[in-house]
Coordinates of C-alpha atoms and ligand atoms in Angstrom, one line a residue:
M1130 CA 256.2 221.1 205.3
F1131 CA 256.8 224.4 207.0
K1132 CA 260.5 223.5 207.5
L1133 CA 260.8 223.1 203.8
F1134 CA 259.3 226.5 203.2
K1135 CA 262.2 228.1 205.1
N1136 CA 264.1 227.5 201.9
L1137 CA 261.9 230.1 200.1
E1138 CA 264.1 232.9 198.6
K1139 CA 263.5 236.5 199.5
K1140 CA 262.1 237.2 196.0
D1141 CA 259.6 234.4 196.3
R1142 CA 258.5 235.5 199.7
C1143 CA 257.8 239.0 198.2
F1144 CA 255.8 237.4 195.4
I1145 CA 253.7 235.4 198.0
L1146 CA 253.2 238.6 200.0
M1147 CA 252.0 240.5 196.9
A1148 CA 249.7 237.6 196.1
L1149 CA 248.2 237.8 199.6
V1150 CA 247.5 241.5 199.1
F1151 CA 245.7 240.7 195.8
I1152 CA 243.8 237.9 197.5
V1153 CA 242.5 240.3 200.2
A1154 CA 241.5 242.8 197.5
Q1155 CA 239.8 240.1 195.5
V1156 CA 237.8 238.8 198.5
W1157 CA 236.8 242.3 199.4
L1158 CA 235.6 243.0 195.9
D1159 CA 233.7 239.6 195.6
L1160 CA 231.9 240.4 198.9
K1161 CA 231.0 243.9 197.8
L1162 CA 229.1 242.5 194.8
P1163 CA 226.1 241.2 196.8
D1164 CA 225.7 244.7 198.4
Y1165 CA 225.3 246.3 195.0
M1166 CA 223.0 243.4 194.0
S1167 CA 220.8 244.2 197.1
E1168 CA 220.9 247.9 196.1
I1169 CA 219.7 247.1 192.6
T1170 CA 217.0 244.8 193.9
V1171 CA 215.7 247.5 196.2
L1172 CA 215.9 250.1 193.4
V1173 CA 214.0 247.9 191.0
E1174 CA 211.2 247.3 193.5
T1175 CA 211.0 251.0 194.5
P1176 CA 208.5 252.8 192.3
D1177 CA 210.3 256.2 192.1
S1178 CA 213.8 255.0 191.5
S1179 CA 215.5 256.3 188.3
M1180 CA 217.3 254.2 185.7
Q1181 CA 220.3 256.3 186.3
D1182 CA 220.6 255.0 189.9
I1183 CA 220.3 251.4 188.7
L1184 CA 223.0 252.0 186.1
I1185 CA 225.3 253.5 188.6
A1186 CA 224.9 250.5 191.0
G1187 CA 225.3 248.2 188.0
G1188 CA 228.5 250.1 187.0
K1189 CA 229.9 249.6 190.5
M1190 CA 229.1 245.9 190.3
L1191 CA 230.9 245.7 187.0
A1192 CA 233.9 247.6 188.3
C1193 CA 234.0 245.1 191.3
A1194 CA 233.8 242.1 189.0
F1195 CA 236.6 243.5 186.8
G1196 CA 238.8 244.4 189.8
S1197 CA 238.2 240.8 191.1
L1198 CA 239.2 239.4 187.7
V1199 CA 242.4 241.4 187.6
S1200 CA 243.3 240.5 191.2
G1201 CA 242.6 236.8 190.4
I1202 CA 244.9 236.8 187.4
S1203 CA 247.6 238.6 189.4
V1204 CA 247.3 236.0 192.2
A1205 CA 247.5 233.2 189.7
V1206 CA 250.6 234.6 188.0
L1207 CA 252.4 235.4 191.3
A1208 CA 251.5 232.0 192.7
A1209 CA 252.8 230.2 189.6
K1210 CA 256.0 232.3 189.6
S1211 CA 256.8 231.6 193.2
G1212 CA 255.8 227.9 192.9
I1213 CA 258.0 227.3 189.9
D1214 CA 261.0 229.3 191.4
F1215 CA 260.7 227.4 194.7
A1216 CA 260.7 224.1 192.9
A1217 CA 263.8 225.0 191.0
T1218 CA 265.5 226.1 194.2
I1219 CA 264.6 222.9 196.0
R1220 CA 265.8 220.7 193.0
E1221 CA 269.1 222.6 193.0
K1222 CA 269.5 222.1 196.8
L1223 CA 268.7 218.4 196.5
F1224 CA 271.2 218.0 193.6
H1225 CA 274.0 219.7 195.6
K1226 CA 273.2 217.7 198.7
V1227 CA 273.2 214.4 196.9
Q1228 CA 276.5 215.4 195.2
D1229 CA 278.0 215.6 198.7
F1230 CA 276.5 212.2 199.8
S1231 CA 278.9 209.4 200.4
M1232 CA 278.1 205.9 199.1
E1233 CA 276.6 205.2 202.5
E1234 CA 273.9 207.9 202.2
I1235 CA 273.2 207.0 198.5
G1236 CA 272.7 203.4 199.6
K1237 CA 270.4 204.5 202.5
F1238 CA 268.0 206.3 200.1
S1239 CA 268.6 204.3 196.9
T1240 CA 269.1 205.9 193.5
A1241 CA 265.5 205.4 192.4
S1242 CA 264.2 207.2 195.5
L1243 CA 266.6 210.1 195.2
I1244 CA 265.4 210.6 191.6
T1245 CA 261.7 210.5 192.6
R1246 CA 262.4 212.9 195.5
T1247 CA 264.2 215.4 193.1
T1248 CA 261.5 215.2 190.5
N1249 CA 258.0 213.9 191.5
D1250 CA 258.2 215.0 195.1
V1251 CA 259.3 218.6 194.2
S1252 CA 256.4 218.7 191.6
Q1253 CA 253.9 218.0 194.4
I1254 CA 255.2 221.0 196.4
Q1255 CA 255.0 223.1 193.2
I1256 CA 251.4 222.1 192.7
L1257 CA 250.6 222.9 196.3
I1258 CA 252.0 226.4 196.0
V1259 CA 250.5 227.2 192.6
M1260 CA 247.1 225.8 193.3
G1261 CA 247.0 226.0 197.0
L1262 CA 248.3 229.5 197.7
Q1263 CA 245.0 231.1 196.5
A1264 CA 242.9 228.6 198.4
I1265 CA 244.9 228.5 201.6
A1266 CA 244.8 232.3 202.0
K1267 CA 241.5 233.0 200.3
A1268 CA 239.3 230.5 201.9
P1269 CA 239.6 231.5 205.5
I1270 CA 239.4 235.2 204.8
M1271 CA 236.4 234.7 202.5
A1272 CA 234.6 232.4 205.0
V1273 CA 235.1 234.7 208.0
W1274 CA 234.3 237.9 206.1
A1275 CA 231.1 236.3 204.5
I1276 CA 230.0 234.9 207.9
L1277 CA 230.4 238.3 209.5
K1278 CA 228.2 239.9 206.8
I1279 CA 225.4 237.4 207.2
Y1280 CA 225.3 236.3 210.9
N1281 CA 222.8 238.9 212.1
K1282 CA 220.4 238.8 209.1
S1283 CA 218.1 236.0 210.3
W1284 CA 218.7 233.1 212.8
Q1285 CA 216.8 230.7 210.5
W1286 CA 219.1 231.4 207.6
T1287 CA 222.2 231.4 209.7
A1288 CA 221.1 228.1 211.3
S1289 CA 220.5 226.5 207.8
T1290 CA 224.0 227.7 206.7
G1291 CA 225.5 226.2 209.9
V1292 CA 223.8 222.8 209.3
A1293 CA 225.1 222.9 205.6
L1294 CA 228.6 223.6 206.9
V1295 CA 228.4 220.7 209.4
I1296 CA 227.3 218.3 206.7
L1297 CA 230.1 219.6 204.4
L1298 CA 232.7 219.1 207.2
L1299 CA 231.5 215.5 207.7
I1300 CA 231.8 214.7 204.0
V1301 CA 235.2 216.3 203.7
I1302 CA 236.6 214.7 206.9
T1303 CA 235.3 211.2 205.8
C1304 CA 236.9 211.6 202.4
I1305 CA 240.2 212.9 203.8
V1306 CA 240.5 210.2 206.4
L1307 CA 239.8 207.5 203.9
A1308 CA 242.1 208.9 201.1
S1309 CA 245.0 210.3 203.1
P1310 CA 246.9 207.0 203.9
K1311 CA 246.7 206.1 200.2
F1312 CA 248.1 209.5 199.2
K1313 CA 251.0 208.8 201.6
K1314 CA 251.5 205.3 200.1
M1315 CA 251.5 206.7 196.6
Q1316 CA 254.9 208.4 196.9
V1317 CA 256.6 205.2 198.1
L1318 CA 254.9 203.2 195.3
T1319 CA 256.2 205.8 192.8
D1320 CA 259.7 205.1 194.1
N1321 CA 259.1 201.4 193.5
L1322 CA 257.8 201.9 190.0
N1323 CA 260.9 204.1 189.2
R1324 CA 263.2 201.4 190.5
V1325 CA 261.6 198.7 188.4
T1326 CA 261.5 200.9 185.3
R1327 CA 265.2 201.8 185.8
E1328 CA 266.3 198.2 186.3
N1329 CA 264.4 197.2 183.2
L1330 CA 266.0 199.9 181.0
T1331 CA 269.5 199.3 182.2
G1332 CA 269.3 195.6 181.9
L1333 CA 267.5 195.4 178.6
N1334 CA 270.0 193.3 176.8
V1335 CA 270.2 190.7 179.6
I1336 CA 266.4 190.6 179.8
R1337 CA 266.2 189.9 176.1
A1338 CA 269.0 187.4 176.1
Y1339 CA 267.3 185.4 178.9
N1340 CA 263.8 185.8 177.4
A1341 CA 262.9 187.4 180.7
E1342 CA 260.5 190.0 179.2
E1343 CA 257.5 188.3 180.8
Y1344 CA 259.2 188.1 184.2
Q1345 CA 260.1 191.8 184.0
E1346 CA 256.6 192.6 182.8
E1347 CA 255.1 190.9 185.8
K1348 CA 257.4 192.8 188.1
F1349 CA 256.4 196.1 186.4
E1350 CA 252.7 195.2 186.3
K1351 CA 252.8 194.4 190.1
A1352 CA 254.4 197.8 190.8
N1353 CA 252.2 199.6 188.4
N1354 CA 249.0 197.9 189.7
E1355 CA 249.9 198.8 193.3
L1356 CA 250.3 202.4 192.4
T1357 CA 247.2 202.4 190.2
S1358 CA 245.0 200.9 192.8
A1359 CA 246.3 203.3 195.5
N1360 CA 245.7 206.2 193.1
M1361 CA 242.3 204.8 192.1
F1362 CA 241.1 204.4 195.7
A1363 CA 242.3 207.9 196.7
N1364 CA 240.7 209.5 193.6
R1365 CA 237.5 207.5 193.8
T1366 CA 237.1 208.6 197.4
M1367 CA 237.8 212.2 196.4
A1368 CA 235.3 211.9 193.5
F1369 CA 232.5 211.9 196.1
L1370 CA 233.6 215.3 197.3
M1371 CA 232.5 217.6 194.5
P1372 CA 229.0 216.1 194.0
G1373 CA 228.6 216.0 197.7
I1374 CA 229.5 219.7 198.0
Q1375 CA 227.3 220.5 195.0
G1376 CA 224.4 218.8 196.7
V1377 CA 224.9 220.7 199.9
M1378 CA 225.1 224.0 197.9
N1379 CA 221.9 223.3 196.1
G1380 CA 220.2 222.1 199.3
L1381 CA 221.3 225.3 201.1
T1382 CA 220.0 227.6 198.3
L1383 CA 216.7 225.7 198.5
A1384 CA 216.6 226.0 202.2
I1385 CA 217.3 229.8 202.1
Y1386 CA 214.6 230.4 199.6
W1387 CA 212.1 228.1 201.4
I1388 CA 212.8 229.8 204.7
G1389 CA 212.7 233.2 202.9
A1390 CA 209.3 232.4 201.3
I1391 CA 207.8 231.5 204.7
L1392 CA 209.4 234.7 206.3
I1393 CA 208.2 236.9 203.5
N1394 CA 204.7 235.3 203.6
N1395 CA 204.4 236.0 207.4
A1396 CA 205.9 239.5 207.2
A1397 CA 204.0 242.8 207.2
M1398 CA 203.6 244.4 203.7
N1399 CA 206.2 247.1 204.2
K1400 CA 208.9 244.5 205.4
K1401 CA 208.4 242.1 202.5
L1402 CA 210.7 244.0 200.0
T1403 CA 213.6 244.3 202.6
L1404 CA 213.2 240.6 203.4
F1405 CA 213.3 239.7 199.7
S1406 CA 216.5 241.7 199.1
D1407 CA 218.0 240.2 202.3
M1408 CA 217.3 236.7 201.0
V1409 CA 219.0 237.4 197.7
V1410 CA 222.0 238.9 199.4
F1411 CA 222.1 236.1 202.1
S1412 CA 222.0 233.3 199.5
S1413 CA 224.9 235.0 197.6
Y1414 CA 227.0 235.3 200.8
A1415 CA 226.2 231.8 201.8
M1416 CA 227.5 230.6 198.5
Q1417 CA 230.7 232.5 199.1
V1418 CA 231.0 230.6 202.4
I1419 CA 230.5 227.3 200.6
M1420 CA 233.0 228.4 197.9
A1421 CA 235.5 229.0 200.6
F1422 CA 235.0 225.4 201.7
I1423 CA 235.3 224.1 198.2
M1424 CA 238.7 225.8 198.1
L1425 CA 239.7 224.2 201.4
V1426 CA 238.7 220.9 200.0
M1427 CA 241.1 221.4 197.1
I1428 CA 243.8 222.0 199.6
F1429 CA 242.9 218.8 201.5
M1430 CA 243.2 216.9 198.2
I1431 CA 246.7 218.2 197.5
W1432 CA 248.0 218.6 201.0
P1433 CA 248.4 214.9 202.1
R1434 CA 250.6 214.1 199.1
A1435 CA 252.5 217.3 199.2
S1436 CA 253.1 216.9 203.0
V1437 CA 254.6 213.4 202.4
A1438 CA 256.7 214.8 199.6
A1439 CA 257.9 217.6 201.8
N1440 CA 259.0 215.2 204.5
R1441 CA 260.8 213.1 202.0
I1442 CA 262.6 216.1 200.6
T1443 CA 263.6 217.5 204.1
E1444 CA 264.8 214.0 205.0
V1445 CA 267.4 214.2 202.2
L1446 CA 268.2 217.9 202.9
D1447 CA 268.7 217.2 206.6
T1448 CA 270.8 214.1 206.2
D1449 CA 274.1 214.4 208.0
I1450 CA 276.9 213.7 205.6
T1451 CA 279.2 211.0 207.1
I1452 CA 282.3 212.0 205.1
K1453 CA 283.1 215.5 206.5
D1454 CA 285.6 217.8 205.0
G1455 CA 288.9 218.4 206.7
S1456 CA 290.7 221.7 206.7
L1457 CA 294.0 221.0 205.0
D1458 CA 294.8 221.9 201.4
G1459 CA 296.9 219.7 199.3
D1460 CA 300.2 221.6 199.6
T1461 CA 302.2 218.9 201.3
K1462 CA 305.9 218.4 201.7
E1463 CA 305.7 214.7 200.9
K1464 CA 304.4 213.8 197.5
G1465 CA 302.9 210.6 196.0
T1466 CA 302.9 208.4 199.1
V1467 CA 300.1 206.3 200.3
E1468 CA 300.2 204.5 203.6
F1469 CA 297.7 202.2 205.4
K1470 CA 298.3 201.8 209.1
N1471 CA 296.4 198.8 210.6
V1472 CA 293.3 199.6 208.6
S1473 CA 290.0 197.7 209.2
F1474 CA 286.7 198.5 207.5
A1475 CA 283.1 197.3 207.8
Y1476 CA 280.4 198.5 205.4
P1477 CA 277.6 200.5 207.1
D1478 CA 275.1 198.1 208.7
A1479 CA 277.4 195.1 208.2
A1480 CA 278.1 193.0 211.2
A1481 CA 281.8 192.2 210.4
N1482 CA 284.8 193.8 208.9
V1483 CA 285.3 193.3 205.2
V1484 CA 289.0 194.1 205.5
E1485 CA 291.2 193.8 208.6
N1486 CA 294.5 195.1 209.7
I1487 CA 295.8 196.2 206.4
S1488 CA 299.2 198.0 206.5
F1489 CA 301.5 198.9 203.6
K1490 CA 303.3 202.0 202.3
A1491 CA 303.6 203.1 198.6
N1492 CA 306.4 205.6 197.9
K1493 CA 306.5 208.1 195.1
G1494 CA 306.7 206.4 191.6
E1495 CA 306.2 202.9 193.0
T1496 CA 303.6 200.4 191.7
I1497 CA 301.6 198.6 194.4
A1498 CA 299.4 195.8 193.3
F1499 CA 296.5 193.9 195.0
I1500 CA 295.6 190.4 194.0
G1501 CA 293.3 187.8 195.6
A1502 CA 290.1 185.8 195.0
T1503 CA 287.0 187.6 194.0
G1504 CA 285.2 189.3 196.9
C1505 CA 288.3 189.3 199.1
G1506 CA 288.2 193.1 199.6
K1507 CA 290.6 194.5 197.0
S1508 CA 288.2 197.3 195.7
T1509 CA 287.2 198.0 199.3
V1510 CA 290.8 198.7 200.3
I1511 CA 291.5 201.1 197.4
N1512 CA 288.2 202.9 197.8
L1513 CA 289.4 204.1 201.2
I1514 CA 292.2 206.2 199.6
P1515 CA 289.9 208.8 197.9
R1516 CA 287.6 208.5 201.0
F1517 CA 284.6 207.0 199.3
Y1518 CA 284.2 205.5 202.7
D1519 CA 285.9 206.2 206.0
V1520 CA 288.0 203.5 207.8
T1521 CA 286.4 201.8 210.8
D1522 CA 289.8 201.4 212.4
G1523 CA 293.3 202.6 211.7
E1524 CA 294.6 205.3 209.4
V1525 CA 294.9 206.0 205.7
L1526 CA 297.6 208.5 204.9
V1527 CA 298.2 210.3 201.6
D1528 CA 301.5 212.3 201.4
G1529 CA 301.9 211.6 205.1
I1530 CA 298.6 213.1 206.1
N1531 CA 295.4 211.4 207.2
V1532 CA 292.9 211.5 204.4
K1533 CA 290.3 212.8 206.9
D1534 CA 292.3 216.0 207.4
Y1535 CA 292.2 217.1 203.8
K1536 CA 289.5 219.1 202.2
Q1537 CA 288.0 216.5 200.0
N1538 CA 288.6 218.2 196.7
E1539 CA 292.2 218.8 197.6
L1540 CA 292.6 215.1 198.4
R1541 CA 291.0 214.0 195.2
N1542 CA 293.1 216.4 193.2
K1543 CA 296.0 214.2 194.1
I1544 CA 294.3 211.1 192.8
G1545 CA 293.5 209.8 189.3
Y1546 CA 290.9 207.0 189.8
V1547 CA 289.7 204.4 187.3
S1548 CA 286.7 202.5 188.6
Q1549 CA 286.1 198.8 188.1
K1550 CA 283.2 199.6 185.8
A1551 CA 284.4 202.1 183.1
I1552 CA 282.1 205.1 183.3
L1553 CA 281.9 207.6 180.4
F1554 CA 279.6 210.6 180.1
S1555 CA 277.7 211.9 177.2
G1556 CA 279.7 214.3 175.2
D1557 CA 282.9 213.7 173.1
V1558 CA 286.2 212.0 173.6
E1559 CA 288.0 215.2 174.6
S1560 CA 285.4 216.2 177.2
N1561 CA 285.6 212.8 178.7
V1562 CA 289.4 212.7 178.9
A1563 CA 289.7 216.3 180.1
Y1564 CA 286.9 215.6 182.6
G1565 CA 286.8 217.3 186.0
D1566 CA 289.1 219.6 187.8
N1567 CA 292.6 218.8 189.0
G1568 CA 293.0 222.0 191.0
K1569 CA 295.6 223.2 188.4
K1570 CA 294.5 223.9 184.9
D1571 CA 292.3 222.2 182.3
A1572 CA 294.0 219.6 180.1
T1573 CA 294.9 221.1 176.7
P1574 CA 294.0 219.2 173.5
D1575 CA 297.7 218.1 173.2
E1576 CA 297.6 216.8 176.8
V1577 CA 294.4 214.9 176.0
K1578 CA 296.1 213.4 172.9
E1579 CA 299.1 212.4 174.9
A1580 CA 296.9 210.7 177.6
V1581 CA 294.9 208.9 175.0
K1582 CA 298.2 207.7 173.5
I1583 CA 299.6 206.4 176.8
A1584 CA 296.2 204.6 177.4
C1585 CA 296.6 202.9 174.0
A1586 CA 293.3 204.4 173.0
D1587 CA 294.7 206.4 170.0
D1588 CA 294.2 203.6 167.6
F1589 CA 290.4 203.7 167.7
V1590 CA 290.0 207.4 168.6
E1591 CA 292.0 208.4 165.5
N1592 CA 289.7 206.2 163.4
L1593 CA 286.5 208.0 164.7
K1594 CA 284.9 210.3 162.2
D1595 CA 285.5 213.4 164.4
K1596 CA 288.6 211.9 166.1
Y1597 CA 288.9 213.6 169.5
H1598 CA 285.6 215.3 169.1
G1599 CA 284.0 211.9 168.3
Y1600 CA 280.6 211.5 169.9
V1601 CA 280.3 209.6 173.2
A1602 CA 276.8 208.3 174.1
Q1603 CA 275.5 208.3 177.6
G1604 CA 277.4 205.7 179.6
G1605 CA 279.8 205.3 176.6
D1606 CA 277.4 202.9 175.0
N1607 CA 278.8 203.4 171.5
F1608 CA 282.2 202.0 172.7
S1609 CA 283.3 198.5 173.5
G1610 CA 284.2 197.4 177.1
G1611 CA 288.0 197.6 176.4
Q1612 CA 287.6 201.0 174.6
K1613 CA 285.7 202.4 177.5
Q1614 CA 288.3 201.1 179.9
R1615 CA 291.1 202.8 177.9
L1616 CA 289.3 206.1 177.7
S1617 CA 288.7 205.9 181.5
I1618 CA 292.4 205.3 182.0
A1619 CA 293.2 208.2 179.6
R1620 CA 291.0 210.4 181.8
A1621 CA 293.0 209.5 184.9
I1622 CA 296.3 210.0 183.2
A1623 CA 295.3 213.4 181.8
K1624 CA 294.6 214.6 185.3
K1625 CA 298.3 214.5 186.0
A1626 CA 297.7 213.4 189.5
E1627 CA 300.3 212.2 192.0
I1628 CA 298.6 208.9 192.5
L1629 CA 296.9 206.7 190.0
I1630 CA 294.4 204.1 191.2
F1631 CA 293.3 201.3 188.8
D1632 CA 290.5 199.1 190.1
D1633 CA 290.7 196.1 187.9
S1634 CA 290.9 198.5 185.0
F1635 CA 292.8 196.3 182.6
S1636 CA 290.5 193.3 182.8
A1637 CA 288.8 194.0 179.4
L1638 CA 292.1 194.6 177.6
D1639 CA 293.7 191.9 175.5
Y1640 CA 297.1 190.7 176.8
K1641 CA 299.0 192.6 174.1
T1642 CA 297.3 196.0 174.9
D1643 CA 297.6 195.3 178.6
R1644 CA 301.4 194.9 178.3
K1645 CA 301.7 197.9 175.9
L1646 CA 299.7 200.1 178.2
R1647 CA 301.7 199.1 181.3
T1648 CA 305.0 199.8 179.5
A1649 CA 303.7 203.2 178.4
L1650 CA 302.5 204.0 181.9
K1651 CA 305.9 202.9 183.4
K1652 CA 307.8 205.1 181.0
Q1653 CA 305.6 208.2 180.8
C1654 CA 304.3 208.3 184.4
S1655 CA 307.4 207.2 186.2
D1656 CA 306.9 209.7 189.0
T1657 CA 303.3 208.8 189.6
T1658 CA 302.5 206.3 192.3
K1659 CA 300.3 203.5 190.9
I1660 CA 298.0 201.4 193.0
I1661 CA 296.6 198.5 190.9
V1662 CA 293.9 195.9 191.6
A1663 CA 294.2 193.0 189.1
Q1664 CA 293.1 189.5 188.6
R1665 CA 295.9 188.6 186.2
I1666 CA 299.4 187.8 187.5
G1667 CA 300.7 189.1 184.1
T1668 CA 299.4 192.6 184.9
I1669 CA 301.1 192.9 188.2
R1670 CA 304.2 190.7 188.2
D1671 CA 306.5 193.7 187.7
A1672 CA 305.0 195.7 190.6
D1673 CA 307.3 196.9 193.3
L1674 CA 305.1 195.5 196.0
I1675 CA 302.3 192.9 195.6
I1676 CA 299.8 192.4 198.4
V1677 CA 297.9 189.2 198.4
L1678 CA 294.5 189.5 200.1
D1679 CA 292.6 186.5 201.4
G1680 CA 289.2 187.0 203.2
G1681 CA 290.0 190.6 203.8
K1682 CA 293.4 190.0 205.4
I1683 CA 296.9 190.2 204.0
A1684 CA 298.1 186.7 203.2
G1685 CA 301.4 187.8 201.7
K1686 CA 303.4 190.8 200.7
G1687 CA 306.5 191.2 198.5
T1688 CA 307.7 191.2 194.9
H1689 CA 306.6 188.5 192.5
S1690 CA 309.6 186.3 193.1
E1691 CA 309.5 186.7 196.9
L1692 CA 305.8 185.7 196.9
M1693 CA 306.4 182.7 194.6
E1694 CA 308.8 181.6 197.4
S1695 CA 306.8 182.5 200.4
C1696 CA 303.1 182.7 199.8
E1697 CA 301.0 179.6 199.1
E1698 CA 297.9 181.7 198.0
Y1699 CA 300.0 183.6 195.5
R1700 CA 301.5 180.5 194.1
Q1701 CA 298.1 179.0 193.6
I1702 CA 296.9 182.0 191.7
A1703 CA 300.0 182.1 189.6
Y1704 CA 299.9 178.4 188.7
S1705 CA 296.2 178.6 187.9
Q1706 CA 297.0 181.3 185.3
L1707 CA 300.5 180.6 183.9
S1708 CA 302.6 177.5 183.2
K1709 CA 305.7 176.8 185.3
E1710 CA 307.8 177.7 182.2
E1711 CA 306.1 181.1 181.9
L1712 CA 306.6 181.7 185.6
A1713 CA 310.2 180.7 185.5
Ligands
LIG968 N1 278.5 198.7 199.1 C1 278.7 197.6 199.8 N2 277.9 197.3 200.9 C2 278.1 196.2 201.6 N3 278.9 195.2 201.3 C3 279.7 195.4 200.2 C4 279.6 196.6 199.4 N4 280.6 196.5 198.4 C5 281.2 195.3 198.6 N5 280.7 194.7 199.6 C6 281.2 193.3 200.2 O1 282.5 193.5 200.5 C7 283.2 192.3 200.1 C8 284.5 192.8 199.3 O2 284.1 193.4 198.1 P1 285.1 194.0 197.1 O3 284.3 194.6 196.0 O4 286.0 194.8 197.8 O5 285.8 192.7 196.6 P2 286.9 192.5 195.5 O6 288.0 191.8 196.0 O7 287.2 193.8 194.8 O8 286.1 191.6 194.4 P3 286.2 191.5 192.9 O9 287.5 191.0 192.5 O10 285.1 190.5 192.5 O11 285.9 192.9 192.3 C9 282.3 191.5 199.3 O12 281.9 190.4 200.2 C10 281.1 192.3 199.1 O13 279.9 191.6 199.2

């Protein structure tokens, strides 16, 4: 928790300091009230006292109460401001940190958990600051100050307050011990609920198509019930706190007046008035002590959850990023080359390598294609080029330099990447195609148009009501699979990168569009090196080099005709897709 607070900005530290000053002022004013109350009691009981004196003492009381109100409001405003600001700072830090995460770190935390940590967990910290700042600082000052004021009044009253405090402590400790583990559990269960909700929303169509609503509901109900019952237990336990404290407060008032009655009864006549005034003042201070405890209880209610949340946030912020930046910028002598030297790779926590001993070189303007059975490691190989993962063994070189030596953004400026699943962002066609930074300049509307044309997406984009400013929904949900793929391809082309990577990016295109697109690519991007993963022989048969993968290893390498001669795996794929006449 305290580690997280090191992230407080200077401005917020100042706000907190100012709040502390107001808190001390408020406590001082609150504790001054009983003194004036005692003065008034004495004045009322003294036969010769004037109304003027009573009014002056009353006026001072009023001024103290008003001062306390102003201080209280100031503390609340300052606490809210620093809490909200701090939450915004932490959310921003988390966002930036997660942006730098590699797939390994994202996988370690899970997307659902990262969302809960950035939203719900940060809110817990905000609540702690906004509500807790007053109590954390105010309660101890108030308790100590009030105790100092009353401790020498009468040992009987002090003892009764002591007993009340011990009972209070026992109630508080029991409730905290019982509820604390549940508060901790609640954050993890919130992750789980988020995960189930997310899965449900993203897979809605499949759920409906398979009439799996009931199954999903059961899953949701289980997650929801777990969270509800943990919440219920913790809050039910905490529900005993307030009535318990109230009971102790009433009991203490009763005890003070009872003891006071006995003391006044046994006292000499001239001491009775002083004792009565002492009793009123003492009960007032004793209530302040109990109030301080109530505030601490509030903290104990918020603290366990906030402390778990703080640990979860620091866990993300302190995570060591596995993919570290190199120092080189992208200004290399060699351009457009990709070379793998005996590359092997195993996913984090996996026992065995997924790909093994991969070596090849792509020269500027060449087309290199990967083909092989599903799950043989094609995507894995090409994901090593933009450094989504680092190799386990061997080297990946881009423009003759190890990818690890580049600054990551410099390396990625060289690459236009089209993922297997086409990803579009909410906005319009133009913002999606001109997306990101290529280290040079933003794509102009004309360049966007040209890229869309090369990607054979102009036919449907031109038909949109707002053409290149046509609306794109989140995830590109208002476009078909093939349209999304073509817009993703246009985005990579518009980047004017040295190397284009297509991860099975033509799979949703019909054969005619596939051919048209490849022809346009060959003509318009002749200087660009193209690395293509494909399932169809037709898509890759013209490639300069085809690499056949089998179980993560290279089973054959060469042009289409060479592989038809030499590679049994390639022949099998080819014959399974095309007739002998088509292949001839
Ligand atoms: N993030 C990951 N963590 C662990 N294992 C993974 C991960 N991604 C892929 N794999 C495993 O690596 C192997 C190769 O996967 P990869 O996606 O590279 O295959 P592929 O040849 O591209 O398949 P497809 O043609 O079906 O897309 C698979 O066995 C898969 O289970």
